[in-house]
Coordinates of C-alpha atoms in Angstrom, one line a residue:
Chain A
X39 CA 105.8 -59.0 132.8
X40 CA 102.6 -60.1 134.5
X41 CA 101.5 -58.8 137.8
X42 CA 100.8 -61.2 140.6
X43 CA 97.1 -61.7 141.6
X44 CA 97.6 -59.8 144.8
X45 CA 99.0 -56.8 142.9
X46 CA 96.1 -56.9 140.5
X47 CA 93.7 -57.1 143.4
X48 CA 95.2 -54.0 145.1
X49 CA 95.4 -52.2 141.9
X50 CA 91.8 -52.8 140.9
X51 CA 90.5 -52.3 144.5
X52 CA 92.9 -50.1 146.2
X53 CA 92.3 -49.8 149.9
X54 CA 92.2 -46.5 151.8
X55 CA 92.6 -44.1 148.8
X56 CA 92.2 -40.5 149.8
X57 CA 93.7 -38.0 152.1
X58 CA 93.6 -36.8 155.7
X59 CA 93.8 -33.1 156.8
X60 CA 97.5 -32.3 156.6
X61 CA 97.4 -29.7 159.3
X62 CA 95.7 -31.9 161.9
X63 CA 98.4 -32.3 164.7
X64 CA 97.6 -36.0 164.9
X65 CA 98.1 -36.6 161.2
X66 CA 101.5 -37.5 159.9
X67 CA 102.2 -37.1 156.1
X68 CA 104.9 -38.9 154.2
X69 CA 105.6 -37.8 150.6
X70 CA 108.2 -39.9 148.8
X71 CA 109.2 -40.4 145.2
X72 CA 111.3 -42.7 143.0
X73 CA 113.2 -40.8 140.3
X74 CA 113.9 -43.9 138.1
X75 CA 110.2 -44.2 137.2
X76 CA 108.8 -40.8 138.3
X77 CA 106.5 -42.3 140.9
X78 CA 105.1 -40.2 143.8
X79 CA 103.5 -41.7 146.8
X80 CA 101.7 -39.9 149.6
X81 CA 100.9 -41.8 152.8
X82 CA 99.0 -40.3 155.7
X83 CA 98.2 -41.7 159.1
X84 CA 96.1 -40.5 162.0
X85 CA 97.8 -41.4 165.2
X86 CA 96.3 -41.4 168.7
X87 CA 98.9 -39.5 170.8
X88 CA 97.9 -41.3 174.0
X89 CA 98.0 -44.9 172.8
X90 CA 100.4 -44.3 169.8
X91 CA 98.0 -46.4 167.7
X92 CA 97.5 -45.7 164.1
X93 CA 93.7 -45.2 163.8
X94 CA 93.5 -44.3 160.2
X95 CA 95.7 -44.5 157.1
X96 CA 95.2 -43.1 153.6
X97 CA 97.3 -43.0 150.5
X98 CA 97.4 -41.5 147.1
X99 CA 100.0 -42.8 144.6
X100 CA 100.8 -41.8 141.1
X101 CA 102.8 -44.6 139.6
X102 CA 102.8 -48.2 138.3
X103 CA 100.6 -51.0 139.5
X104 CA 103.3 -52.3 141.9
X105 CA 103.7 -48.8 143.5
X106 CA 99.9 -48.5 144.0
X107 CA 99.6 -52.1 145.4
X108 CA 102.6 -51.5 147.7
X109 CA 101.1 -48.4 149.2
X110 CA 97.6 -49.8 149.4
X111 CA 99.0 -52.8 151.3
X112 CA 101.0 -50.5 153.5
X113 CA 97.9 -48.6 154.7
X114 CA 96.2 -51.9 155.4
X115 CA 99.1 -53.2 157.4
X116 CA 99.7 -50.0 159.5
X117 CA 96.1 -49.6 160.6
X118 CA 95.6 -50.6 164.2
X119 CA 99.3 -51.0 164.7
X120 CA 101.3 -48.9 167.1
X121 CA 103.9 -46.5 165.8
X122 CA 106.8 -48.8 166.8
X123 CA 105.1 -51.8 165.2
X124 CA 104.5 -49.9 162.0
X125 CA 108.2 -48.9 161.9
X126 CA 109.2 -52.6 162.0
X127 CA 107.5 -53.2 158.6
X128 CA 110.2 -54.0 156.1
X129 CA 110.0 -53.6 152.3
X130 CA 110.9 -57.3 152.1
X131 CA 107.6 -58.1 153.8
X132 CA 105.8 -56.2 151.1
X133 CA 107.8 -57.9 148.4
X134 CA 106.9 -61.3 149.8
X135 CA 103.2 -60.5 150.2
X136 CA 102.8 -59.2 146.7
X137 CA 105.4 -61.5 145.0
X138 CA 107.1 -58.4 143.4
X139 CA 109.7 -59.2 140.8
X140 CA 113.2 -57.8 141.3
X141 CA 112.6 -54.9 138.9
X142 CA 109.7 -53.7 141.1
X143 CA 111.5 -54.0 144.5
X144 CA 112.0 -50.2 144.5
X145 CA 108.2 -49.8 144.8
X146 CA 108.2 -51.7 148.1
X147 CA 111.2 -49.6 149.3
X148 CA 109.1 -46.5 148.5
X149 CA 106.2 -47.8 150.6
X150 CA 108.5 -48.5 153.5
X151 CA 110.0 -45.0 153.1
X152 CA 106.5 -43.5 153.0
X153 CA 105.6 -45.2 156.3
X154 CA 108.8 -43.9 158.0
X155 CA 108.3 -40.4 156.5
X156 CA 104.7 -40.2 157.7
X157 CA 105.7 -41.2 161.2
X158 CA 108.7 -38.9 161.2
X159 CA 106.3 -36.0 160.2
X160 CA 103.9 -36.9 163.1
X161 CA 106.8 -37.1 165.5
X162 CA 108.1 -33.7 164.5
X163 CA 104.7 -32.3 165.1
X164 CA 104.6 -33.8 168.6
X165 CA 108.3 -33.6 169.2
X166 CA 108.2 -29.9 169.0
X167 CA 105.5 -29.9 171.7
X168 CA 107.3 -32.4 173.8
X169 CA 110.5 -30.4 173.7
X170 CA 108.5 -27.3 174.8
X171 CA 107.0 -29.3 177.7
X172 CA 110.4 -30.5 178.8
X173 CA 111.7 -26.9 178.9
X174 CA 108.8 -26.0 181.2
X175 CA 109.5 -29.0 183.5
X176 CA 113.2 -28.2 183.9
Chain B
X143 CA 144.3 -32.1 125.0
X144 CA 145.6 -34.5 127.6
X145 CA 144.5 -38.0 127.3
X146 CA 145.3 -39.2 130.8
X147 CA 142.4 -41.5 131.3
X148 CA 142.4 -43.1 127.9
X149 CA 145.7 -44.7 128.3
X150 CA 144.2 -47.4 130.6
X151 CA 144.0 -49.6 127.5
X152 CA 146.3 -52.6 127.7
X153 CA 147.9 -53.5 124.5
X154 CA 146.8 -56.9 123.3
X155 CA 148.7 -59.5 121.3
X156 CA 147.4 -59.4 117.7
X157 CA 145.5 -62.6 116.8
X158 CA 147.0 -62.6 113.3
X159 CA 150.6 -61.5 113.5
X160 CA 151.2 -62.2 117.2
X161 CA 152.8 -58.8 117.7
X162 CA 151.6 -56.4 120.4
X163 CA 148.7 -54.5 118.8
X164 CA 148.6 -50.9 119.9
X165 CA 145.5 -48.8 119.3
X166 CA 141.9 -50.0 120.0
X167 CA 140.7 -51.0 116.5
X168 CA 143.5 -52.2 114.2
X169 CA 146.9 -53.9 114.8
X170 CA 149.6 -51.3 114.6
X171 CA 151.9 -53.9 113.1
X172 CA 149.9 -55.8 110.5
X173 CA 146.7 -53.6 110.2
X174 CA 144.2 -56.4 111.0
X175 CA 141.0 -55.6 112.8
X176 CA 141.3 -56.5 116.5
X177 CA 138.9 -57.8 119.2
X178 CA 137.9 -54.9 121.4
X179 CA 140.0 -55.0 124.6
X180 CA 137.7 -55.3 127.6
X181 CA 138.8 -52.0 129.2
X182 CA 137.9 -49.9 126.1
X183 CA 135.0 -47.8 127.0
X184 CA 133.1 -45.5 124.5
X185 CA 135.4 -42.6 125.2
X186 CA 138.5 -44.8 124.4
X187 CA 136.7 -46.2 121.4
X188 CA 137.0 -42.7 119.8
X189 CA 140.4 -42.1 121.4
X190 CA 138.9 -39.5 123.7
X191 CA 139.7 -38.9 127.4
X192 CA 136.8 -39.3 129.8
X193 CA 135.9 -35.6 129.5
X194 CA 132.4 -34.3 129.2
X195 CA 133.0 -31.5 126.8
X196 CA 133.0 -33.1 123.3
X197 CA 132.9 -31.0 120.1
X198 CA 130.0 -32.4 118.2
X199 CA 131.6 -31.8 114.8
X200 CA 134.8 -33.5 115.9
X201 CA 133.0 -36.5 117.3
X202 CA 131.0 -36.8 114.1
X203 CA 134.2 -36.7 112.0
X204 CA 135.7 -39.5 114.1
X205 CA 132.5 -41.5 113.8
X206 CA 132.4 -41.2 110.0
X207 CA 136.0 -42.1 109.7
X208 CA 135.7 -45.1 111.9
X209 CA 132.5 -46.3 110.3
X210 CA 134.2 -46.2 107.0
X211 CA 137.2 -48.1 108.3
X212 CA 135.2 -50.7 110.2
X213 CA 132.5 -51.1 107.6
X214 CA 131.7 -54.8 106.7
X215 CA 132.0 -53.9 103.0
X216 CA 135.7 -53.6 103.5
X217 CA 135.9 -57.2 104.7
X218 CA 134.0 -59.0 101.9
X219 CA 137.1 -60.9 101.0
X220 CA 138.5 -61.2 104.5
X221 CA 138.5 -64.2 106.8
X222 CA 135.3 -65.1 108.7
X223 CA 136.9 -63.9 111.9
X224 CA 137.5 -60.4 110.4
X225 CA 134.0 -60.3 109.0
X226 CA 132.6 -61.1 112.4
X227 CA 134.8 -58.5 114.1
X228 CA 133.9 -55.8 111.6
X229 CA 130.2 -56.5 112.1
X230 CA 130.5 -56.5 115.9
X231 CA 132.7 -53.4 115.9
X232 CA 130.3 -51.5 113.6
X233 CA 127.4 -52.0 115.9
X234 CA 129.5 -51.0 118.9
X235 CA 130.5 -47.9 117.1
X236 CA 126.9 -46.9 116.6
X237 CA 126.1 -47.5 120.3
X238 CA 129.2 -45.5 121.3
X239 CA 128.3 -42.6 119.0
X240 CA 124.7 -42.5 120.1
X241 CA 125.7 -42.5 123.7
X242 CA 128.4 -39.8 123.5
X243 CA 126.5 -37.5 121.1
X244 CA 123.9 -36.5 123.6
X245 CA 125.3 -34.5 126.5
X246 CA 122.9 -36.1 129.0
X247 CA 123.4 -39.7 128.0
X248 CA 127.2 -38.9 128.0
X249 CA 127.0 -37.9 131.6
X250 CA 124.9 -41.0 132.5
X251 CA 127.5 -43.2 130.7
X252 CA 130.4 -41.5 132.4
X253 CA 128.8 -42.1 135.9
X254 CA 128.1 -45.7 135.0
X255 CA 131.6 -46.5 133.9
X256 CA 133.1 -44.6 136.9
X257 CA 130.8 -46.7 139.1
X258 CA 128.8 -43.7 140.4
X259 CA 125.5 -44.7 139.0
X260 CA 124.2 -48.2 138.9
X261 CA 120.6 -48.7 138.0
X262 CA 118.7 -50.6 140.6
X263 CA 121.7 -51.4 142.8
X264 CA 122.0 -48.0 144.4
X265 CA 119.0 -46.4 145.8
X266 CA 118.3 -43.2 143.9
X267 CA 116.8 -40.3 145.9
X268 CA 114.0 -38.2 144.6
X269 CA 114.6 -34.5 144.9
X270 CA 112.4 -33.6 148.0
X271 CA 111.7 -30.0 147.1
X272 CA 110.2 -31.2 143.8
X273 CA 107.9 -33.8 145.3
X274 CA 105.2 -31.4 146.5
X275 CA 105.0 -29.8 143.1
X276 CA 105.0 -33.1 141.3
X277 CA 102.2 -34.4 143.4
X278 CA 100.1 -31.3 142.8
X279 CA 100.7 -31.5 139.1
X280 CA 99.7 -35.2 139.0
X281 CA 96.5 -34.3 140.8
X282 CA 95.7 -31.6 138.2
X283 CA 96.4 -34.2 135.5
X284 CA 93.9 -36.5 137.2
X285 CA 91.3 -33.8 137.3
X286 CA 91.8 -33.1 133.6
X287 CA 91.3 -36.8 132.8
X288 CA 88.1 -36.9 134.8
X289 CA 86.9 -33.7 133.2
X290 CA 87.6 -35.1 129.8
X291 CA 85.7 -38.3 130.6
X292 CA 82.8 -36.4 132.2
X293 CA 82.6 -33.6 129.7
X294 CA 83.4 -31.0 132.2
X295 CA 84.9 -27.6 131.6
X296 CA 88.5 -28.1 130.4
X297 CA 89.7 -24.6 129.6
X298 CA 90.6 -23.5 133.1
X299 CA 92.4 -26.8 133.8
X300 CA 94.2 -26.6 130.5
X301 CA 95.4 -23.1 131.2
X302 CA 96.7 -24.2 134.6
X303 CA 98.5 -27.2 133.1
X304 CA 100.0 -25.2 130.4
X305 CA 101.4 -22.8 132.9
X306 CA 102.8 -25.8 134.9
X307 CA 104.3 -27.3 131.7
X308 CA 106.1 -24.0 131.0
X309 CA 107.3 -23.9 134.6
X310 CA 108.7 -27.4 134.4
X311 CA 110.3 -26.7 131.0
X312 CA 112.1 -23.8 132.6
X313 CA 113.3 -26.1 135.4
X314 CA 114.5 -28.5 132.8
X315 CA 116.6 -25.8 131.1
X316 CA 118.0 -24.8 134.5
X317 CA 119.0 -28.4 135.3
X318 CA 120.7 -28.7 131.9
X319 CA 122.6 -25.5 132.5
X320 CA 123.7 -26.7 135.9
X321 CA 124.8 -30.0 134.4
X322 CA 126.9 -28.1 131.9
X323 CA 128.5 -26.2 134.7
X324 CA 129.5 -29.3 136.6
X325 CA 130.7 -30.9 133.3
X326 CA 133.1 -28.1 133.0
X327 CA 134.3 -28.6 136.6
X328 CA 134.7 -32.3 135.9
X329 CA 136.9 -31.6 132.9
X330 CA 139.0 -29.1 134.8
X331 CA 139.4 -31.7 137.6
X332 CA 140.7 -34.2 135.1
X333 CA 143.1 -31.7 133.7
X334 CA 144.4 -30.8 137.1
X335 CA 144.6 -34.4 138.4
X336 CA 142.3 -33.6 141.3
X337 CA 142.1 -36.3 144.0
X338 CA 139.3 -38.9 144.0
X339 CA 137.3 -37.4 146.9
X340 CA 136.7 -34.2 145.0
X341 CA 135.9 -36.1 141.8
X342 CA 133.4 -38.3 143.6
X343 CA 131.7 -35.2 144.9
X344 CA 131.3 -33.9 141.4
X345 CA 129.9 -37.2 140.3
X346 CA 127.4 -37.2 143.2
X347 CA 126.2 -33.8 142.2
X348 CA 125.8 -34.9 138.6
X349 CA 123.9 -38.0 139.8
X350 CA 121.5 -35.8 141.7
X351 CA 121.0 -33.5 138.7
X352 CA 120.3 -36.5 136.5
X353 CA 117.6 -37.7 138.9
X354 CA 116.1 -34.3 139.0
X355 CA 116.2 -34.2 135.2
X356 CA 114.5 -37.6 134.6
X357 CA 111.8 -36.6 137.1
X358 CA 111.0 -33.3 135.4
X359 CA 111.3 -34.8 131.9
X360 CA 108.7 -37.5 132.7
X361 CA 106.4 -34.9 134.0
X362 CA 106.7 -32.7 131.0
X363 CA 106.0 -35.7 128.8
X364 CA 102.9 -36.6 130.8
X365 CA 101.6 -33.1 130.8
X366 CA 102.2 -32.7 127.1
X367 CA 100.5 -36.0 126.2
X368 CA 97.5 -35.1 128.3
X369 CA 97.2 -31.7 126.8
X370 CA 97.4 -32.9 123.2
X371 CA 95.3 -36.1 123.8

């Protein structure tokens, strides 16, 4: 099976590879995996708590070309978006952009899950604080 | 042994003598080899219930017996139809034996025919508590590859990876033990005609364990390849 040009491009020149400090309160980390192929994907975003804008995004993926391309594309897409905009990214958007064949759809699902997991992690970090503030207010 | 779930086979009409042919392989009336009824799974192929405990020696005996009976050499002077059936049946027999012989592929197969595990269709969840470890291990593997390419110091990395490999091997053994435990529960549930809800729960647990297992097995394989390479 041949990879599409876009997958090859992301695979050869992955965007935003690396990591952000996990303990930074503004950084959300999503770690997800697909058991059928043993892929693991880590996606991190630095989110401005005032504007809710994703200022930085990094990924590191161990897996096939499609998994790497999906996560690379995901970091490109979320950068500059707000949290709610990023949450509206669907795996089917990634499938379309990268022309993934049916057997590789789970890679795009993984990328969508990673975005959601990272945002969930960030929200938990802030949700705890917000809950504490609420208590004080009441 | 109760054979409750094998009896789902519907008797077919024999293509040769037009009588009802009981038994999955040969007509009970005229003895001609039969087309495999659609609802005969690998368990039924050997006349076994859908249980997970299978005595290896017993299965092998059945396999040898059937391969002798179904062997194309027995059909040299038979009709084309019988020759074709014998060929087809012999290859099915090999697939069935290979699948049921290994305890893990047996569980995978059971879940597939029970509709609890469909590759691709159902989203398989990765075991979350493993992900952290898996990620760290992959990073160490990367470091080792780089050190190999750059001629760096390998011994410390190798020691670390060997420890990780042992650790994951132990995990693999644990998973296999847990699978065996659930397999026994499954068999007991069949014996006691336990309702579907409970059976589905057991299948869900087996499915989780299989996912865990394939994850760990891939890792062990990667680590071993990198350490020997």
